[in-house]
Every structure is written in structure tokens, then in C-alpha cells.
PDB file of C-alpha atoms in Angstrom:
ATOM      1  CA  UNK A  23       7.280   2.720   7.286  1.00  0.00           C
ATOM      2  CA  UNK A  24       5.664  -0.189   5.603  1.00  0.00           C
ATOM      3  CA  UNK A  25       2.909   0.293   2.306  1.00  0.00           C
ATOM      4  CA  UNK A  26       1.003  -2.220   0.684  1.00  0.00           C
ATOM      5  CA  UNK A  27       0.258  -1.532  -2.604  1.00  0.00           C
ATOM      6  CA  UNK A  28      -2.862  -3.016  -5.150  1.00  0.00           C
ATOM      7  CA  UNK A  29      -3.238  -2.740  -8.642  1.00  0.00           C
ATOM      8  CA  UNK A  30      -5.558  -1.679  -9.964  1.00  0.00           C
ATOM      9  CA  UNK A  31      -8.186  -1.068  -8.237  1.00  0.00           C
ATOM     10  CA  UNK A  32     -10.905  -1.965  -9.814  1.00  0.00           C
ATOM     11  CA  UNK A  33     -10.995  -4.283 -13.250  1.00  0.00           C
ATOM     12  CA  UNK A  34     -13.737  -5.480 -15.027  1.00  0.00           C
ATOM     13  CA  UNK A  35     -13.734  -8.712 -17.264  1.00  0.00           C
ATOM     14  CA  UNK A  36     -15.390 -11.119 -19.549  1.00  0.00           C
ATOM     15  CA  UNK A  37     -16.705 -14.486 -18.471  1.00  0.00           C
ATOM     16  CA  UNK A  38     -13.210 -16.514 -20.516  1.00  0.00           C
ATOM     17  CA  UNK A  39     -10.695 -13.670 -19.642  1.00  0.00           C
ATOM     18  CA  UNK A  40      -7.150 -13.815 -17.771  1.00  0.00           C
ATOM     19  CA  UNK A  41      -6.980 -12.146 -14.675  1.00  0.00           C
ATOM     20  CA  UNK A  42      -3.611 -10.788 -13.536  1.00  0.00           C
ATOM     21  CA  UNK A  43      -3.622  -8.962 -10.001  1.00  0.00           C
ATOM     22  CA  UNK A  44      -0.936  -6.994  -8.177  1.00  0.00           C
ATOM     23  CA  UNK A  45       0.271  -6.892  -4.795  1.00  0.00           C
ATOM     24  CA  UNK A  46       3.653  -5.273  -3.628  1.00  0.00           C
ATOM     25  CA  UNK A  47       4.960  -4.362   0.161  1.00  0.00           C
ATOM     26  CA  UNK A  48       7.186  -1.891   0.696  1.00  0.00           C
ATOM     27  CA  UNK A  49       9.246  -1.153   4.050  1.00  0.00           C
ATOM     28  CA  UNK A  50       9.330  -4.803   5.642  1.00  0.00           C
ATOM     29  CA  UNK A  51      11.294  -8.265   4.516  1.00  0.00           C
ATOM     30  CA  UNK A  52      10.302 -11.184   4.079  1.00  0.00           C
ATOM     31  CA  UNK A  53       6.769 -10.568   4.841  1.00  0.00           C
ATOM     32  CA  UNK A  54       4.301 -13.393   5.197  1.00  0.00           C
ATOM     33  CA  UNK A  55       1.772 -12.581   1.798  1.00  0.00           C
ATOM     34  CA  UNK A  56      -1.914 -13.670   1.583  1.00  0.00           C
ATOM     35  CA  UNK A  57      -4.544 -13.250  -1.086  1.00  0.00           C
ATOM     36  CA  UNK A  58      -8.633 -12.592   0.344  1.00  0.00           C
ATOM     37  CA  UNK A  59     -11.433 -12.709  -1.329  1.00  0.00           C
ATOM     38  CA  UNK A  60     -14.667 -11.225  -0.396  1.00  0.00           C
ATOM     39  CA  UNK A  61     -17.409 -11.449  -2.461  1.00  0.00           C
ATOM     40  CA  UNK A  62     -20.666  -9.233  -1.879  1.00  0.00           C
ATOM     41  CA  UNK A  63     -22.069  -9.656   1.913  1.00  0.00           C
ATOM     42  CA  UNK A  64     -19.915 -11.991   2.515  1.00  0.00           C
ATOM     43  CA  UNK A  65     -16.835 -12.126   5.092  1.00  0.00           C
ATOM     44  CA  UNK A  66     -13.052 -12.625   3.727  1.00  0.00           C
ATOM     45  CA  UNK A  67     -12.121 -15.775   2.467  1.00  0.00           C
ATOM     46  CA  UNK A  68      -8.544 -16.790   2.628  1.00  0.00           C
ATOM     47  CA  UNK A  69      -7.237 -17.862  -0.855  1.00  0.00           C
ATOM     48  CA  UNK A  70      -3.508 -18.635  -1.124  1.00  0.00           C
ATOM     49  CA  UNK A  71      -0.666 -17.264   1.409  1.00  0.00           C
ATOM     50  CA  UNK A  72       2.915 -17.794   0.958  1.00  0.00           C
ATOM     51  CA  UNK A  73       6.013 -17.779   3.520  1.00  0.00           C
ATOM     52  CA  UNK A  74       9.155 -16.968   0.940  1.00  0.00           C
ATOM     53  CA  UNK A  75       9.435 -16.771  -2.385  1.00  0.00           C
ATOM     54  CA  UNK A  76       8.231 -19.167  -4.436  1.00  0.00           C
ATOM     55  CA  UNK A  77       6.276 -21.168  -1.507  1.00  0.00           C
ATOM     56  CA  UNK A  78       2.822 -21.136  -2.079  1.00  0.00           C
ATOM     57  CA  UNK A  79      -0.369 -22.501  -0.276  1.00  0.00           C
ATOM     58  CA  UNK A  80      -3.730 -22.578  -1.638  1.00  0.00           C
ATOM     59  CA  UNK A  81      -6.571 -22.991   0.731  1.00  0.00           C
ATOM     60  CA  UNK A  82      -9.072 -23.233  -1.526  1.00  0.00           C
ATOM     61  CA  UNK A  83      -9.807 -25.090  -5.362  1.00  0.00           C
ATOM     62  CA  UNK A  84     -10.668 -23.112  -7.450  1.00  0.00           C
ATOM     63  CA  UNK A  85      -9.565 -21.666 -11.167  1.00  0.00           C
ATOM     64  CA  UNK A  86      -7.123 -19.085  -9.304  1.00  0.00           C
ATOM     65  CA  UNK A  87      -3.620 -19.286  -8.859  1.00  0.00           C
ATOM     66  CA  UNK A  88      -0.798 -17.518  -7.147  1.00  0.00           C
ATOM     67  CA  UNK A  89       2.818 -16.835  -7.662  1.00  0.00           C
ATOM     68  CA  UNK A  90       5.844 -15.012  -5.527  1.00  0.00           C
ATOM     69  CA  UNK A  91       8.509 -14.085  -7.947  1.00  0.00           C
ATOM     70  CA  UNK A  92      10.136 -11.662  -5.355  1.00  0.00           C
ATOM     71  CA  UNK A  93      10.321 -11.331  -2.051  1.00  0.00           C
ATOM     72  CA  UNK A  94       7.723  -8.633  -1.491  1.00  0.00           C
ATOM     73  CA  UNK A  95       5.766  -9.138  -5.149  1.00  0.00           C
ATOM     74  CA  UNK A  96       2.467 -11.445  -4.889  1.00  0.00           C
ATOM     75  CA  UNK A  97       0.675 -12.114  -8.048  1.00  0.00           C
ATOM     76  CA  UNK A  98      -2.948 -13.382  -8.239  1.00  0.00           C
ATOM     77  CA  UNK A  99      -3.598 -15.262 -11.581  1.00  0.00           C
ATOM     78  CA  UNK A 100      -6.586 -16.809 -13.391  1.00  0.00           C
ATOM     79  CA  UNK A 101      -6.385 -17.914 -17.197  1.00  0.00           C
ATOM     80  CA  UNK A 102     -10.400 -17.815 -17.084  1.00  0.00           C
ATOM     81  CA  UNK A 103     -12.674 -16.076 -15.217  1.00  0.00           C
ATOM     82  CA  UNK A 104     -15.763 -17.236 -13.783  1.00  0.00           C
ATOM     83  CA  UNK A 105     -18.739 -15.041 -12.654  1.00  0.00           C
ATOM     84  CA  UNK A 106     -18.191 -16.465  -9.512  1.00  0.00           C
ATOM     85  CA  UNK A 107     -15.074 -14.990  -9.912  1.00  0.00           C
ATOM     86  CA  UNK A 108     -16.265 -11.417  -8.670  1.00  0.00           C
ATOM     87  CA  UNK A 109     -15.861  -9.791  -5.729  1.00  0.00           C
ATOM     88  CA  UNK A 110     -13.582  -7.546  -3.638  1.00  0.00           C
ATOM     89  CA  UNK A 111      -9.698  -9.248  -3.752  1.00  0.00           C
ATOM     90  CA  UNK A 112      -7.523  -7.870  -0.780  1.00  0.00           C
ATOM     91  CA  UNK A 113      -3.582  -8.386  -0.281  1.00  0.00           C
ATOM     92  CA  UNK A 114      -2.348  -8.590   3.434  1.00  0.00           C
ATOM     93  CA  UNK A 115       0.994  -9.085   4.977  1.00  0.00           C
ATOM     94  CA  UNK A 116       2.307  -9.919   8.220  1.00  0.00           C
ATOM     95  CA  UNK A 117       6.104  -8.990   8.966  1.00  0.00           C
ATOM     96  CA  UNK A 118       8.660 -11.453  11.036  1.00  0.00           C
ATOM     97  CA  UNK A 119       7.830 -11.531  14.798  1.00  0.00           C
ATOM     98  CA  UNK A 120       4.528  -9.725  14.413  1.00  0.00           C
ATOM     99  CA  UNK A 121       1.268 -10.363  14.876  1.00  0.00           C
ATOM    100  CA  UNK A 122      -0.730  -7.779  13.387  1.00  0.00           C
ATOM    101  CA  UNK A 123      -1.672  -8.453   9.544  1.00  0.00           C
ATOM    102  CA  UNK A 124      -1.735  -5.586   7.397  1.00  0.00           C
ATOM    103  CA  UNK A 125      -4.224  -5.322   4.265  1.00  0.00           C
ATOM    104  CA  UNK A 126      -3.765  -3.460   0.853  1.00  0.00           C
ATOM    105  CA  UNK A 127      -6.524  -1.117  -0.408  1.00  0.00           C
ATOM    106  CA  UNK A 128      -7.989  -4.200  -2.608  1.00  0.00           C
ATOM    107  CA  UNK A 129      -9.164  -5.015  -5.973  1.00  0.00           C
ATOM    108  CA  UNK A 130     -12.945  -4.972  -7.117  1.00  0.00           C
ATOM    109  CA  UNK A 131     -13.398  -7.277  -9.816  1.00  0.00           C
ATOM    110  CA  UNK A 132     -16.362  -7.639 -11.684  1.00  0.00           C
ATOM    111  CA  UNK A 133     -16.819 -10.573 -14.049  1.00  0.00           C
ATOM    112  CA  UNK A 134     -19.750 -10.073 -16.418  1.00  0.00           C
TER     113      UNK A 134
ATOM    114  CA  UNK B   6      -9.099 -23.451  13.630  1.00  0.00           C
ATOM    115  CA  UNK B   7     -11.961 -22.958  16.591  1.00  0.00           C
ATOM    116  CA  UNK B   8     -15.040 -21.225  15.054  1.00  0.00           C
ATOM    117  CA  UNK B   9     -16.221 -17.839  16.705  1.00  0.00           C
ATOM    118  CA  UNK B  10     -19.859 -16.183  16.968  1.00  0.00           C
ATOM    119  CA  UNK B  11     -20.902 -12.741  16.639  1.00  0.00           C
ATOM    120  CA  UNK B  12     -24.236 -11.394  16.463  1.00  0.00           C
ATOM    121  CA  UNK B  13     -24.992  -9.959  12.662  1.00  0.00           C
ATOM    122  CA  UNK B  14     -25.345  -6.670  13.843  1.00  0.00           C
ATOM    123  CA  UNK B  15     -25.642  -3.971  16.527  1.00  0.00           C
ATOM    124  CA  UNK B  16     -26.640  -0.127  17.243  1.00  0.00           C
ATOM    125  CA  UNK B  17     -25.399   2.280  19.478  1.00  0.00           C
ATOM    126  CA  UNK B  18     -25.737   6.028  19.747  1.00  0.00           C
ATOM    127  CA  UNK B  19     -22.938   8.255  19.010  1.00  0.00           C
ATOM    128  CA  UNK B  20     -20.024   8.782  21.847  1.00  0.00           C
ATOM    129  CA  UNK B  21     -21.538   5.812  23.993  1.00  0.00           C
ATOM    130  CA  UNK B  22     -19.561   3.012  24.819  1.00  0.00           C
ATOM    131  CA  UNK B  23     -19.989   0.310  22.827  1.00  0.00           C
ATOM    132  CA  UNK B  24     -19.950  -3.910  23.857  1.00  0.00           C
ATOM    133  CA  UNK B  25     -19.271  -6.062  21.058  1.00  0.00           C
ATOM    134  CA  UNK B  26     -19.598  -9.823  22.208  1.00  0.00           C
ATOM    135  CA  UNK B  27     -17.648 -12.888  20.477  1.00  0.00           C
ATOM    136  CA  UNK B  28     -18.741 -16.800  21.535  1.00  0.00           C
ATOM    137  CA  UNK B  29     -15.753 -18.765  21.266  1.00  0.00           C
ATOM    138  CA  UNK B  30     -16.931 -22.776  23.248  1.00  0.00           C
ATOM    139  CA  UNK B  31     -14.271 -24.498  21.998  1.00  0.00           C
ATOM    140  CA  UNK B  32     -10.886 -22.500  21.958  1.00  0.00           C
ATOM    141  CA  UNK B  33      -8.098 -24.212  22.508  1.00  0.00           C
ATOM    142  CA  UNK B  34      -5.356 -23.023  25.286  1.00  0.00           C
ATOM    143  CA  UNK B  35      -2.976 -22.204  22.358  1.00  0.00           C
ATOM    144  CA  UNK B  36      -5.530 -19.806  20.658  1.00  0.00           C
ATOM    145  CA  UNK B  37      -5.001 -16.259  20.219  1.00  0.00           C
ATOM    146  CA  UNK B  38      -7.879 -13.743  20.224  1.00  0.00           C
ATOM    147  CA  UNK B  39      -8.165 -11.285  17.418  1.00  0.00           C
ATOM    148  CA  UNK B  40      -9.847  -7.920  16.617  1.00  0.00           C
ATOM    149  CA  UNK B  41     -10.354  -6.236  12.848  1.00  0.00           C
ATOM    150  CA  UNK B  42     -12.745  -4.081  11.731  1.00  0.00           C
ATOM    151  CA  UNK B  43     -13.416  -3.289   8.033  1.00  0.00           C
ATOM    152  CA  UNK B  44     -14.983   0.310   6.808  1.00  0.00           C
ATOM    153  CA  UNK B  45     -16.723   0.745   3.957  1.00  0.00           C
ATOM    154  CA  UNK B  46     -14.964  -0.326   1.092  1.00  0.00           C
ATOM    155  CA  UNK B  47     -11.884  -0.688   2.438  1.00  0.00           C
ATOM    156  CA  UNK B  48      -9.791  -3.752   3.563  1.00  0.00           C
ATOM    157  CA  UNK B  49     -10.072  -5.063   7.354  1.00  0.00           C
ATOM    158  CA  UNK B  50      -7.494  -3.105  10.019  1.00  0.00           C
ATOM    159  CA  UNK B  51      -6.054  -4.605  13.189  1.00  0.00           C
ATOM    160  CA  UNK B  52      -7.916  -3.447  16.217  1.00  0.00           C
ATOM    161  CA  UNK B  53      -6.534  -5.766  19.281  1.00  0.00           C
ATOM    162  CA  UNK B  54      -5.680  -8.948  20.177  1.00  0.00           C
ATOM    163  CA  UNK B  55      -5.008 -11.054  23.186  1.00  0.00           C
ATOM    164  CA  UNK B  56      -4.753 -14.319  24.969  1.00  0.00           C
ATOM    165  CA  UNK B  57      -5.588 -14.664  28.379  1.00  0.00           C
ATOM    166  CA  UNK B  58      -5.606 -11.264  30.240  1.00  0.00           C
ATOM    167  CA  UNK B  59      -8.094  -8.138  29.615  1.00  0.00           C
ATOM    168  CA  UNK B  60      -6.271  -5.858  26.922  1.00  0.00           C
ATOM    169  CA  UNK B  61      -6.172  -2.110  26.279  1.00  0.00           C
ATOM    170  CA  UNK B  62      -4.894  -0.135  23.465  1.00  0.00           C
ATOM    171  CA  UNK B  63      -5.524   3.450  22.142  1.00  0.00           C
ATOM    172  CA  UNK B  64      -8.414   1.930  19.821  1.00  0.00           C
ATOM    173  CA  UNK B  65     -10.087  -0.213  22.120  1.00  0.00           C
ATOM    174  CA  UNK B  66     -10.393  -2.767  24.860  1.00  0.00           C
ATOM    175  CA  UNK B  67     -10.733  -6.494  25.030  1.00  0.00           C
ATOM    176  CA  UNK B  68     -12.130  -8.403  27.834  1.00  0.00           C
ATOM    177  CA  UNK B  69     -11.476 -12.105  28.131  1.00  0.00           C
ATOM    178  CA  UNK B  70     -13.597 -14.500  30.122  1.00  0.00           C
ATOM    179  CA  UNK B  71     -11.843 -16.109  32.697  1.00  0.00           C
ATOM    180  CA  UNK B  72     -12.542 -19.486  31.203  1.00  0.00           C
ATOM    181  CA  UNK B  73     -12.200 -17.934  27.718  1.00  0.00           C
ATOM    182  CA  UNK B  74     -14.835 -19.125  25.950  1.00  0.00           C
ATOM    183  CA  UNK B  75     -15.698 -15.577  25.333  1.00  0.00           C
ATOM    184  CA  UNK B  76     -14.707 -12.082  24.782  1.00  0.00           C
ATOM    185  CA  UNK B  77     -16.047  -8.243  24.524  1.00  0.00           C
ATOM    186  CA  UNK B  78     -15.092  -5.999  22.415  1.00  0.00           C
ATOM    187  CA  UNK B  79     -15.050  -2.213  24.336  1.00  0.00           C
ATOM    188  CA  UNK B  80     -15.351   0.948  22.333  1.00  0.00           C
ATOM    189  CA  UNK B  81     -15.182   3.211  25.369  1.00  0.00           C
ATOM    190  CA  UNK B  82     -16.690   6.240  23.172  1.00  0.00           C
ATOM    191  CA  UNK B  83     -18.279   5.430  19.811  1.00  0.00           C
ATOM    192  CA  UNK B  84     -17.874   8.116  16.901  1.00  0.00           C
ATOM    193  CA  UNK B  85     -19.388   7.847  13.498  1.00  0.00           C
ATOM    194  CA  UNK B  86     -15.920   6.924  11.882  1.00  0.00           C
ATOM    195  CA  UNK B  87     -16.579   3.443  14.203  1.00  0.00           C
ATOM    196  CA  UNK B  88     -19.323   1.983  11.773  1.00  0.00           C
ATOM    197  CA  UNK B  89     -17.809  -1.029  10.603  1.00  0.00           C
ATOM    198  CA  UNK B  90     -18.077  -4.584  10.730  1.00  0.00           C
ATOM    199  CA  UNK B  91     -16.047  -5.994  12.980  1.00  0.00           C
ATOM    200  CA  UNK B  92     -14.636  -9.494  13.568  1.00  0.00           C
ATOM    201  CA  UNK B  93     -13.611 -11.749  16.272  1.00  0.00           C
ATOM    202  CA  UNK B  94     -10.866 -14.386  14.915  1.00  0.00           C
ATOM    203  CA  UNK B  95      -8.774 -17.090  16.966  1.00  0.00           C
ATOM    204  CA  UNK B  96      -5.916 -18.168  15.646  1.00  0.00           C
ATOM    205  CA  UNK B  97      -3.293 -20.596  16.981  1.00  0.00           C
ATOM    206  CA  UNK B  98      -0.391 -19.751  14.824  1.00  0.00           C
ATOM    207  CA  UNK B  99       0.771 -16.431  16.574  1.00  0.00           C
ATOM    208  CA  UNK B 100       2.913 -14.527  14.010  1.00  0.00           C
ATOM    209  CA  UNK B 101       1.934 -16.561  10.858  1.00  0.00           C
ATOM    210  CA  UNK B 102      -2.005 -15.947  10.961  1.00  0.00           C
ATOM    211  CA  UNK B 103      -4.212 -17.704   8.166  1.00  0.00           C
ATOM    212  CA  UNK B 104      -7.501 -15.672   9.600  1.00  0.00           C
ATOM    213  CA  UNK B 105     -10.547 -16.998   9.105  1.00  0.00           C
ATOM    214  CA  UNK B 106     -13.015 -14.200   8.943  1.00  0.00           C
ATOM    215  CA  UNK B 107     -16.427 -15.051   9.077  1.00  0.00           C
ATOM    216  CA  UNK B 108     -19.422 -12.463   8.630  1.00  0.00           C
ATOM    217  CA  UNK B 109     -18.718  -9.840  11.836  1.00  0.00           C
ATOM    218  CA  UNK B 110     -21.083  -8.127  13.096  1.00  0.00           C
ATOM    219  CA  UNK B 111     -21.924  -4.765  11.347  1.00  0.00           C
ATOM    220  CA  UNK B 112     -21.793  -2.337  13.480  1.00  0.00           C
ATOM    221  CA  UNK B 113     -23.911   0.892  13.137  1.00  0.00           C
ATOM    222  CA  UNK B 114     -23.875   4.440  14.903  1.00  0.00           C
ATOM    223  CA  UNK B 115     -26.751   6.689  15.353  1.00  0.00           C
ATOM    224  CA  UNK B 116     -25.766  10.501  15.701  1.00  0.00           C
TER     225      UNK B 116
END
């Protein structure tokens, strides 16, 4: 069976600090990988998503950035946080000829 | 992507069906229909999805409009494990979905 896995789960960080984020599937191949944000009382926004390794798409500007290094590894990066930074990062996959998107546990970060 | 509209929130007493609306004007013929929820702390979790016809799965069941400008969520028997807020998403990409949540509507039970 498939698992999506997080790390860690939750982080705080300094206003100025990298960010390094975690997100690995297990059970499925090249799976379709997204990054989410959700910041307090607010609904998911989508971040970056990728199709294969190494092919990224970023929906949004911003001081994040994403990377694929292996097929089922997705890596969320920042090399400074913002406060605005916070908020509750999730991990989702969808596998080939499915429809159904799965998400990972998530990531609280706090930025203070 | 079309946009959708939920209310912000609803009640309904414990093991009572439940009717969850989504507004959806200006879906295109191409647009799929899709259900999450989200619990508490947790990240969101397919419910349904569909296209055209009235769907039915062990979680739930989703009503179409004819002209499909709208949709119902159906909870045939609400428990307490059913608070959550729940979204309505289209999406025209079927099998490569870049959701667009927006806020859901939070749905509480009363026991």
C-alpha cells in the first residue's frame, strides 16, 4: 500500500533561518508531488507541484523553493524565512491514472 | 480553474443526514467535481468526486444538478468523527489535479 511520509512535524524558526522540509511516498511510481500551504483559518494554497524528477512548477512567488531529486523525494526549501512564512505545510501525491490525491500528515511551522 | 461557493459553516445533530451545498455558475463541460474534507489538524482526505451523474460511495453521496452549476454533498448519517471542513473543488485536469481549495465550509455536529 502507498504512505506518505513528512518530516518533521513540527519546526520552529527564526525570522533569517533556512527551512528544509521533507516529503517521501512510498508504494506508488512516479507519483505526481505537490507542496500546500495553509496558514491559520485559511484554506490550502497550492505552492509548487512537480510531474518527474527534476520538473518543477511554482504557482506562487514567493521566498520558497522546491526540488525533486528522486522519484518519490520532494523537498521544500527556503534560505530565509519570513513570518509570513508560518503555517501548516502539507505534501500530497496523486499516482498514474488516478484521481484521488493523497496528503501527508504535514508540517507546522512557526516562524517567530 | 472555475471558482466554487460554500457556505462558511453548518450544524447538524448527530446521526442525521447531512446536505452540504457547493455553487459552481460557471463550470465548464470538462470540469470534474471534487470532495475533501480536512479534520482537525490533519491534512485534507478524498471524499468523492464526479462529473455528470449522482455518485455514491461508502463515505458519502454526491448529487449533481442537471445543468451542473451545482452540487450536494450527502452524509446519509452524521457521526461526531464527521466534523470537518469540507471542500467542493472543480478541476479540469482529471488525473493531474492542481486543487484549488478555498475556505470549505466547517462543518459541526451536535451530539
Amino acid at each position: 500500500s502507498q504512505t506518505i511520509h513528512q518530516w518533521p512535524a513540527t519546526l520552529v524558526q527564526p525570522v533569517g533561518s533556512p527551512l528544509s522540509l521533507e516529503c517521501t511516498v512510498e508504494g506508488t511510481s512516479n507519483p505526481n508531488l505537490y507542496w500546500y500551504r495553509q496558514a491559520a483559518g485559511r484554506g490550502l494554497q497550492l505552492l509548487f507541484y512537480s510531474v518527474g524528477i527534476g520538473q518543477i512548477s511554482s504557482e506562487v512567488p514567493q521566498n520558497l523553493s522546491a526540488s525533486r531529486p528522486q522519484d518519490r523525494q520532494f523537498i521544500l526549501s527556503s534560505k530565509k524565512l519570513l513570518l509570513s512564512d508560518s503555517g501548516f505545510y502539507l505534501c500530497a501525491w496523486i499516482g498514474p491514472g488516478t484521481y484521488e490525491q493523497y496528503f501527508g500528515p504535514g508540517t507546522r511551522l512557526t516562524v517567530t | 480553474d472555475a471558482k466554487t461557493t460554500q457556505p462558511n459553516s453548518m450544524e447538524s445533530n448527530e446521526e442525521e443526514p447531512v446536505h452540504l451545498p457547493c455553487n459552481h455558475s460557471t463550470i465548464s463541460g470538462t470540469d470534474y467535481i471534487h470532495w475533501y474534507r480536512q479534520l482537525p489538524s490533519q491534512g485534507p482526505e478524498y471524499v468523492i468526486h464526479g462529473l455528470t451523474s449522482n455518485v455514491n460511495n461508502r463515505m458519502a453521496s454526491l448529487a449533481i444538478a442537471e445543468d451542473r452549476k451545482s452540487s450536494t454533498l450527502i452524509l446519509h448519517r452524521a457521526t461526531l468523527r464527521d466534523a470537518a471542513v469540507y471542500y467542493c473543488i472543480l478541476s479540469a485536469n482529471f488525473g493531474n489535479e492542481k486543487l484549488t481549495f478555498g475556505t470549505g465550509t466547517r462543518l459541526t455536529i451536535i451530539p
